[in-house]
């Protein structure tokens, strides 16, 4: 079966042999995709000419109602999304829930907070600026929904959430969307878009999907468009430096990979509640979605004297978890997404092993439960311990996108900060400590190079939202290597889809213009 593309308000199959999507457990071929022969320039123009104006006729509140209907349509098909997550991603029910339920929750969240906005079609920012002695000539800053199209180029690991976390704020802003999911897992995103289209919620041109190669898509984006990319740092660099993107100063938001870390404070003794909480978190991060989360803990920074005890505790927990075919209810850890990712993980793991001791797993000949190891794409969870600390060659630079984490010992706070910052910009760091001074000094030392810092002490206990869990009310993104992008953070996400401009003119006219604006302060 070939999945058709939906562009210019109609479904159409791409040409050629296309790309096959496979089941990462059985190796079975599922469906094929292709973008060959699709007129991508016309697709973007249709979205700008039809989808955008129809969306912008509505107020923010009316568009929030559309999001609520989308969330309903998606929730009604949740079981099918779990099935596709199983066959195309090898997802356990917990893995599928993280992506699919996270997607539906995010859509509902934006519907709810969007409804709370005052009626209006544009945002007004700040107070009037006095520009003349008599105040008859003044300035006012506004933020206008862009009249272009939002192009989403997404990563393979979150076909549901990655789509919805971008779609919700764009549509709420009044900007039509064109999504290009990552090829290996395009089926789930495709099905979600199909369900939204079938439900007849959005005006023609407001939503489009292109499956397969992006081909020359970036060659057709224009100054009023926005490109939102999620994926590896290497592809991010290609997108950012695309000649047309540079020439037309197209706004680009990049969410890339990240060597996130979790930190155990020097005050935490082995076997205490906080010690056990971090052990649990590291194991959860390594195994959920087989470690294929951009926010996953890759480096665990532990006081040197606790390294052995921490390694033993994580090892004990990992060894009790069944890795294999998620159709077996005993299985807790599924495969990576395909053979190519498996090879990439094993290659990366081999490099990490050159400079680390293996504490658990990482056997390339490992036999998964209920699966043929030659046909499937499993990576045995691996816990390593760095021999070289800050001087390590790969630990701080190489993202092994699978169930792999490395312990790194530290002796002093200065060294801890240096190792954390060596990630060169990350999505998230976690600090587990009951010492408020240590936590404060650590946050002050690393905050500028991280999008999010999760702080857990014994009072918070189990109530924290999780190192790897992105909540729509808080910022997602990170500087430097993590791409420098910003997403979510509640209504602040709308700013990406608006353009700031100032009107300088007669006070009376500007006051009249302001009347159909929502105060931008209500976004924060
Ligand atoms: P990827 O190989 O970089 O691909 C990402 C997307 O870019 C795919 O849709 C891919 O399409 C497309 N693409 C590739 N080359 C392109 C080009 N020259 N022009 C336009 N589009 C192009 O990443 P991935 O393997 O799918 O995802 C895993 C990576 O994503 C990991 O490094 C992970 O850390 C990162 N990630 C980051 C976040 C975050 O929020 N920061 C979230 C999730 C994942 P095809 O699939 O068709 O090649």
XYZ file of C-alpha atoms and ligand atoms in Angstrom:
572
model
C 0.000 0.000 0.000
C 1.222 3.531 -0.818
C 0.345 6.360 1.599
C -0.898 9.339 -0.421
C 0.263 12.892 0.238
C -2.294 15.586 1.056
C -1.364 18.861 -0.637
C -3.285 21.668 -2.357
C -6.462 20.364 -0.719
C -6.384 16.873 -2.241
C -4.829 13.438 -1.784
C -2.267 12.271 -4.311
C 0.203 9.413 -4.447
C 3.864 10.099 -5.074
C 5.591 8.436 -8.010
C 8.397 5.901 -8.267
C 9.333 2.987 -6.072
C 9.249 5.155 -2.948
C 10.501 4.223 0.483
C 9.296 1.226 2.453
C 8.331 1.452 6.108
C 9.140 -1.657 8.138
C 8.206 -3.328 11.399
C 11.374 -3.086 13.539
C 10.554 -6.341 15.357
C 9.655 -8.653 12.466
C 11.321 -6.809 9.598
C 8.004 -7.014 7.683
C 7.378 -4.385 5.026
C 4.348 -2.259 5.908
C 3.542 0.569 3.506
C 5.479 2.782 1.109
C 5.743 6.551 0.777
C 6.954 8.918 -1.903
C 6.907 12.644 -2.519
C 8.157 12.285 -6.107
C 6.024 14.164 -8.604
C 4.252 16.278 -5.994
C 4.280 19.998 -6.856
C 5.775 21.301 -3.612
C 5.844 24.935 -4.722
C 2.123 24.803 -5.524
C 1.449 23.066 -2.207
C 3.023 25.906 -0.229
C 1.275 28.521 -2.349
C -2.116 26.844 -1.880
C -1.612 26.866 1.886
C -0.643 30.570 1.842
C -3.465 31.571 -0.525
C -6.328 29.499 0.932
C -5.473 28.037 4.352
C -3.951 31.178 5.846
C -6.709 33.680 4.956
C -9.448 31.265 6.082
C -7.741 30.702 9.434
C -7.059 34.392 9.957
C -10.708 35.281 9.404
C -11.260 33.634 12.771
C -10.317 34.991 16.174
C -7.866 33.229 18.501
C -10.805 31.892 20.483
C -12.501 30.456 17.401
C -9.268 28.771 16.363
C -8.958 27.329 19.868
C -12.335 25.679 19.228
C -10.865 24.062 16.104
C -8.024 22.644 18.221
C -10.564 21.179 20.631
C -12.291 19.445 17.700
C -8.938 18.147 16.433
C -8.163 16.760 19.898
C -11.559 15.013 19.899
C -10.970 13.500 16.451
C -7.529 12.262 17.521
C -8.750 10.873 20.845
C -11.427 8.890 18.984
C -8.688 7.103 17.025
C -6.243 6.559 19.900
C -6.366 2.742 19.638
C -5.363 2.840 15.987
C -2.438 5.149 16.835
C -1.264 2.632 19.429
C -1.477 -0.118 16.798
C 0.573 1.890 14.299
C 3.086 2.746 17.047
C 3.488 -0.975 17.696
C 3.928 -2.071 14.085
C 5.985 0.856 12.800
C 8.000 1.849 15.902
C 7.988 -1.366 17.942
C 6.477 0.697 20.755
C 5.440 -0.848 24.063
C 2.119 0.508 25.410
C 4.136 2.893 27.631
C 6.180 4.099 24.641
C 3.055 4.626 22.541
C 1.312 6.458 25.357
C 4.244 8.829 25.794
C 3.968 9.894 22.149
C 0.237 9.559 21.387
C -1.287 10.635 24.711
C 1.331 13.386 24.912
C 0.154 14.595 21.482
C -3.545 14.587 22.372
C -2.872 16.231 25.731
C -0.848 18.994 24.060
C -3.626 19.658 21.537
C -6.208 19.827 24.347
C -3.949 22.065 26.398
C -3.666 24.636 23.578
C -7.409 24.460 22.942
C -7.980 25.287 26.603
C -5.478 28.109 27.018
C -6.372 29.509 23.585
C -10.003 29.821 24.623
C -8.913 31.943 27.559
C -7.492 34.612 25.211
C -9.555 37.734 24.692
C -11.274 38.115 21.309
C -8.866 39.542 18.756
C -6.964 38.984 15.532
C -3.528 40.336 16.319
C -1.397 40.951 19.417
C -0.576 44.334 20.938
C 2.737 44.522 22.773
C 3.461 47.031 25.512
C 2.150 50.538 26.010
C 1.983 53.459 23.578
C 5.401 55.022 22.930
C 5.399 58.841 23.077
C 6.958 60.270 19.905
C 5.795 63.915 19.999
C 5.462 66.641 22.631
C 1.675 66.710 22.453
C 1.347 62.909 22.263
C -0.706 63.156 19.075
C 1.975 61.190 17.229
C 2.779 57.904 18.980
C 4.134 54.417 18.393
C 2.679 51.017 19.231
C 4.284 47.598 18.844
C 2.130 44.809 17.431
C 2.611 41.129 16.659
C 0.789 39.893 13.570
C 0.212 36.253 12.582
C 2.493 35.676 9.624
C 0.754 35.388 6.259
C 3.032 32.542 5.262
C 2.995 28.840 5.926
C 4.625 26.856 8.734
C 6.702 23.972 7.368
C 7.373 21.233 9.911
C 10.235 18.849 9.205
C 10.028 16.286 11.980
C 12.140 13.553 13.566
C 11.263 9.849 13.501
C 10.989 9.312 17.229
C 7.846 11.356 17.959
C 5.514 11.022 14.946
C 2.458 12.007 17.033
C 3.698 14.438 19.676
C 6.242 16.060 17.344
C 3.415 16.869 14.953
C 0.885 18.124 17.538
C 3.260 20.197 19.667
C 4.037 22.256 16.561
C 0.604 22.166 14.934
C -1.327 23.430 17.965
C 0.404 26.822 18.424
C 0.697 27.398 14.648
C -3.005 26.808 13.977
C -3.979 28.799 17.070
C -1.905 31.651 15.638
C -3.770 31.409 12.323
C -0.903 29.952 10.309
C -1.474 26.997 7.931
C 0.804 23.990 8.337
C 2.649 21.663 5.999
C 4.113 18.674 7.814
C 6.880 16.469 6.490
C 7.275 13.608 8.956
C 10.491 11.611 9.103
C 10.237 8.849 6.515
C 10.817 5.747 8.705
C 7.760 6.461 10.924
C 5.577 8.651 8.687
C 2.558 6.343 8.946
C 1.315 7.529 12.355
C 1.521 11.226 11.465
C -0.139 10.424 8.157
C -3.023 8.689 9.902
C -3.509 11.608 12.292
C -3.616 14.109 9.433
C -6.024 11.814 7.567
C -8.340 11.738 10.598
C -8.247 15.535 10.908
C -8.967 15.977 7.190
C -11.791 13.412 7.256
C -13.381 15.180 10.229
C -13.640 18.338 8.084
C -12.463 20.578 10.911
C -10.025 22.815 9.088
C -10.520 24.974 5.986
C -8.850 23.788 2.748
C -5.124 24.516 2.741
C -4.826 24.775 6.531
C -3.167 21.375 6.789
C -1.024 19.400 4.339
C 1.268 16.399 4.617
C 4.187 15.351 2.454
C 5.586 11.875 3.068
C 8.998 10.900 1.756
C 11.906 13.099 0.826
C 11.650 16.870 1.415
C 13.159 17.202 -2.076
C 13.355 20.872 -3.044
C 10.784 22.015 -0.448
C 13.171 24.485 1.182
C 13.855 26.038 -2.204
C 10.236 27.302 -2.243
C 9.914 28.800 1.243
C 9.561 32.561 1.394
C 10.166 35.417 3.802
C 6.724 35.128 5.414
C 7.122 31.364 6.038
C 8.536 29.563 9.058
C 10.540 26.344 9.009
C 10.359 24.308 12.204
C 12.854 21.499 12.198
C 13.363 18.667 14.665
C 16.120 16.168 14.077
C 19.838 15.655 14.235
C 22.384 18.454 14.536
C 23.880 17.498 11.152
C 20.586 17.863 9.256
C 19.860 21.034 11.244
C 23.075 22.559 9.915
C 22.000 21.744 6.333
C 18.557 23.292 6.836
C 19.916 26.403 8.499
C 22.437 26.977 5.731
C 20.096 26.278 2.786
C 20.755 28.998 0.181
C 17.107 30.018 -0.243
C 16.520 30.037 3.520
C 19.549 32.305 3.988
C 18.781 34.582 1.040
C 15.188 35.216 2.087
C 15.905 35.307 5.855
C 13.272 32.652 6.424
C 12.619 32.189 10.124
C 13.942 28.801 11.249
C 13.336 27.127 14.597
C 15.666 24.222 15.269
C 15.204 21.469 17.842
C 18.255 19.236 17.530
C 20.040 16.567 19.502
C 21.511 16.969 22.931
C 23.895 15.328 25.415
C 21.585 15.874 28.381
C 22.807 15.071 31.847
C 21.493 14.232 35.294
C 23.471 15.225 38.366
C 23.585 13.477 41.719
C 24.450 15.998 44.458
C 27.403 15.307 46.783
C 25.028 15.396 49.760
C 23.062 12.337 48.585
C 24.074 9.053 50.208
C 23.690 5.634 48.629
C 20.369 3.954 49.391
C 18.545 7.176 50.341
C 15.225 8.187 48.776
C 16.867 10.711 46.449
C 19.581 8.290 45.345
C 16.905 5.725 44.499
C 14.814 8.346 42.693
C 17.676 9.197 40.358
C 18.432 5.514 39.761
C 14.784 5.053 38.778
C 14.875 8.098 36.533
C 18.049 6.991 34.735
C 16.595 3.530 34.097
C 13.305 5.019 32.893
C 15.137 7.397 30.563
C 17.319 4.642 29.120
C 14.457 2.244 28.474
C 11.354 4.320 27.600
C 11.106 4.434 23.792
C 14.383 2.455 23.894
C 16.185 5.676 24.767
C 15.036 7.387 21.554
C 14.039 10.695 23.118
C 15.822 13.957 22.430
C 15.638 14.706 26.159
C 16.961 11.322 27.351
C 19.701 11.339 30.002
C 22.916 10.523 28.130
C 25.409 11.442 30.868
C 24.975 10.855 34.602
C 27.308 12.946 36.734
C 27.970 11.248 40.062
C 30.320 12.105 42.968
C 33.356 9.837 42.558
C 32.812 8.047 45.863
C 29.264 7.077 44.817
C 30.097 5.907 41.307
C 30.323 2.205 42.168
C 27.126 2.117 44.236
C 25.209 4.087 41.611
C 26.404 1.847 38.783
C 25.408 -1.261 40.727
C 21.947 0.080 41.486
C 21.220 0.992 37.838
C 22.649 -2.352 36.680
C 20.420 -4.271 39.096
C 17.338 -2.509 37.787
C 18.281 -2.864 34.099
C 18.998 -6.569 34.429
C 15.461 -7.205 35.655
C 13.874 -5.670 32.532
C 12.822 -7.841 29.600
C 13.906 -6.514 26.208
C 12.136 -7.832 23.151
C 8.932 -8.021 21.151
C 6.414 -5.585 22.690
C 3.614 -8.000 21.734
C 4.825 -10.036 24.729
C 3.304 -8.386 27.821
C 6.416 -9.105 29.924
C 8.535 -6.893 27.692
C 9.478 -3.474 29.047
C 11.976 -2.358 26.388
C 11.315 -2.426 22.647
C 13.600 -2.089 19.607
C 15.069 1.018 18.038
C 13.237 2.153 14.948
C 15.054 0.239 12.196
C 18.228 -1.533 11.165
C 19.912 1.748 10.188
C 19.355 3.159 13.680
C 20.519 -0.107 15.206
C 23.785 0.090 13.226
C 24.218 3.735 14.135
C 23.706 2.923 17.852
C 26.119 0.001 17.771
C 28.753 2.087 15.988
C 28.340 4.880 18.558
C 28.432 2.402 21.413
C 31.693 0.947 20.104
C 33.217 4.432 20.206
C 31.973 5.075 23.740
C 33.394 1.714 24.814
C 36.871 2.801 23.634
C 37.010 5.231 26.522
C 34.576 3.716 29.043
C 34.113 0.642 31.165
C 30.977 -1.382 30.389
C 28.946 -1.834 33.579
C 25.977 -3.491 31.903
C 24.770 -4.714 28.498
C 25.641 -3.365 25.096
C 26.224 -6.854 23.653
C 25.845 -6.612 19.884
C 24.885 -10.300 19.677
C 22.222 -9.961 22.340
C 19.117 -12.154 21.880
C 15.821 -10.259 22.342
C 12.742 -12.006 23.711
C 10.345 -13.347 21.050
C 12.183 -11.811 18.124
C 14.673 -12.902 15.474
C 17.818 -10.914 16.194
C 18.804 -10.904 12.525
C 15.512 -9.420 11.315
C 14.793 -7.110 14.265
C 16.458 -3.865 15.345
C 17.186 -4.275 19.039
C 19.950 -2.666 21.036
C 20.605 -4.150 24.450
C 20.488 -1.354 27.063
C 24.045 -0.363 27.990
C 25.395 1.407 31.053
C 28.957 2.655 30.752
C 31.349 4.431 33.079
C 33.702 7.015 31.606
C 37.395 6.538 32.310
C 38.395 10.032 31.225
C 35.824 12.416 32.734
C 35.965 15.881 31.229
C 38.738 14.844 28.818
C 36.668 12.057 27.223
C 36.573 12.211 23.420
C 33.077 10.889 22.631
C 30.994 10.922 25.828
C 30.281 14.644 25.611
C 29.921 14.868 21.832
C 28.387 11.694 20.494
C 24.648 11.203 20.854
C 23.989 7.449 20.754
C 20.260 7.556 20.035
C 19.237 4.423 21.900
C 19.164 2.846 25.388
C 22.647 3.977 26.366
C 23.907 6.142 29.242
C 27.363 6.866 30.610
C 28.316 7.614 34.211
C 30.896 10.365 34.639
C 32.571 10.872 38.029
C 33.192 14.355 39.416
C 35.248 15.535 42.373
C 34.485 19.244 42.741
C 31.617 21.592 41.934
C 33.811 23.432 39.403
C 34.506 20.173 37.611
C 30.814 19.255 37.681
C 29.869 22.560 36.052
C 32.596 22.171 33.428
C 31.463 18.632 32.546
C 27.824 19.694 32.327
C 28.677 22.655 30.091
C 30.827 20.387 27.932
C 27.562 19.195 26.330
C 27.821 22.549 24.475
C 24.148 23.360 24.961
C 21.457 20.889 26.003
C 17.709 20.538 26.218
C 17.667 19.517 29.863
C 19.776 18.854 32.939
C 18.488 17.401 36.202
C 19.842 18.115 39.664
C 18.992 15.646 42.444
C 20.061 17.137 45.770
C 18.750 18.212 49.165
C 21.450 20.873 49.482
C 19.797 24.124 48.416
C 23.154 25.931 48.148
C 24.598 23.237 45.875
C 21.467 23.331 43.711
C 21.517 27.126 43.476
C 25.210 27.233 42.536
C 24.725 24.475 39.971
C 21.716 26.177 38.358
C 23.665 29.452 38.243
C 26.581 27.610 36.632
C 24.632 25.846 33.863
C 21.321 27.688 33.268
C 22.510 29.671 30.241
C 23.432 26.501 28.327
C 20.211 24.593 29.055
C 16.598 24.996 27.993
C 15.285 23.350 31.149
C 16.739 22.454 34.540
C 14.783 19.919 36.589
C 15.457 20.164 40.313
C 14.401 17.301 42.565
C 14.781 17.114 46.345
C 13.202 14.827 48.911
C 10.232 17.149 49.349
C 9.365 16.913 45.651
C 9.920 13.171 45.777
C 7.944 11.259 43.161
C 5.881 14.295 42.198
C 8.322 15.694 39.651
C 7.242 15.614 35.994
C 10.335 13.719 34.831
C 13.675 14.519 33.262
C 12.615 13.552 29.763
C 9.012 14.642 29.891
C 8.198 17.827 27.986
C 5.121 19.596 29.347
C 3.362 22.097 27.065
C 3.183 24.760 29.780
C 7.003 24.953 30.017
C 9.747 25.776 27.555
C 11.147 23.075 25.274
C 14.355 23.700 23.371
C 17.937 24.429 24.173
C 20.886 26.552 23.064
C 23.988 25.576 21.118
C 24.093 21.982 20.028
C 20.421 21.539 20.991
C 19.597 23.846 18.098
C 18.860 27.186 19.745
C 15.111 26.816 19.205
C 12.246 27.483 21.564
C 8.890 25.683 21.548
C 5.872 25.383 23.834
C 6.050 27.426 27.104
C 2.276 27.857 26.982
C 1.048 30.730 24.840
C 4.588 32.050 24.403
C 4.799 29.449 21.605
C 2.532 31.703 19.519
C 5.300 34.289 19.230
C 7.152 32.083 16.736
C 4.223 32.372 14.323
C 3.815 36.144 14.689
C 5.908 39.006 13.342
C 6.689 42.044 15.458
C 6.219 45.459 13.861
C 5.625 48.974 15.089
C 3.049 51.468 13.837
C 4.002 55.125 14.255
C 1.099 57.454 13.653
C -1.802 59.447 15.054
C -2.802 58.390 18.570
C -6.503 58.125 17.655
C -5.883 55.763 14.740
C -3.540 53.574 16.747
C -6.018 53.321 19.598
C -8.647 52.168 17.104
C -6.251 49.563 15.662
C -5.503 48.311 19.164
C -9.168 47.606 19.818
C -9.131 44.313 17.955
C -5.898 43.121 19.508
C -5.155 40.704 22.308
C -2.639 42.062 24.813
C 0.607 40.146 24.232
C 1.235 40.266 27.991
C -1.484 37.631 28.319
C 0.840 35.169 26.553
C 3.290 35.133 29.461
P 17.269 13.472 10.924
O 17.885 12.336 10.210
O 18.076 14.695 11.122
O 15.912 13.794 10.127
C 14.996 14.721 10.613
C 14.085 15.166 9.493
O 14.827 15.909 8.531
C 13.426 14.029 8.735
O 12.097 14.380 8.445
C 14.260 13.940 7.473
O 13.552 13.387 6.389
C 14.528 15.402 7.235
N 15.671 15.700 6.372
C 16.818 15.001 6.243
N 17.638 15.644 5.386
C 16.983 16.752 4.955
C 17.305 17.816 4.065
N 18.496 17.872 3.441
N 16.384 18.782 3.851
C 15.193 18.747 4.487
N 14.837 17.766 5.356
C 15.722 16.791 5.584
O 16.777 13.052 12.380
P 15.996 11.730 12.801
O 16.966 10.599 12.679
O 14.679 11.656 12.142
O 15.703 12.035 14.345
C 16.583 11.721 15.388
C 17.285 12.968 15.874
O 16.326 13.964 16.213
C 18.070 12.725 17.143
O 19.331 13.288 16.988
C 17.286 13.459 18.232
O 18.065 13.933 19.292
C 16.643 14.567 17.469
N 15.398 15.008 18.115
C 15.369 16.246 18.705
C 14.214 16.680 19.338
C 14.141 18.038 20.006
O 13.041 18.479 20.323
N 15.243 18.698 20.219
C 13.074 15.869 19.350
C 13.137 14.624 18.725
C 14.311 14.206 18.110
P 13.747 11.840 5.970
O 13.336 11.029 7.161
O 12.842 11.686 4.817
O 15.201 11.677 5.651
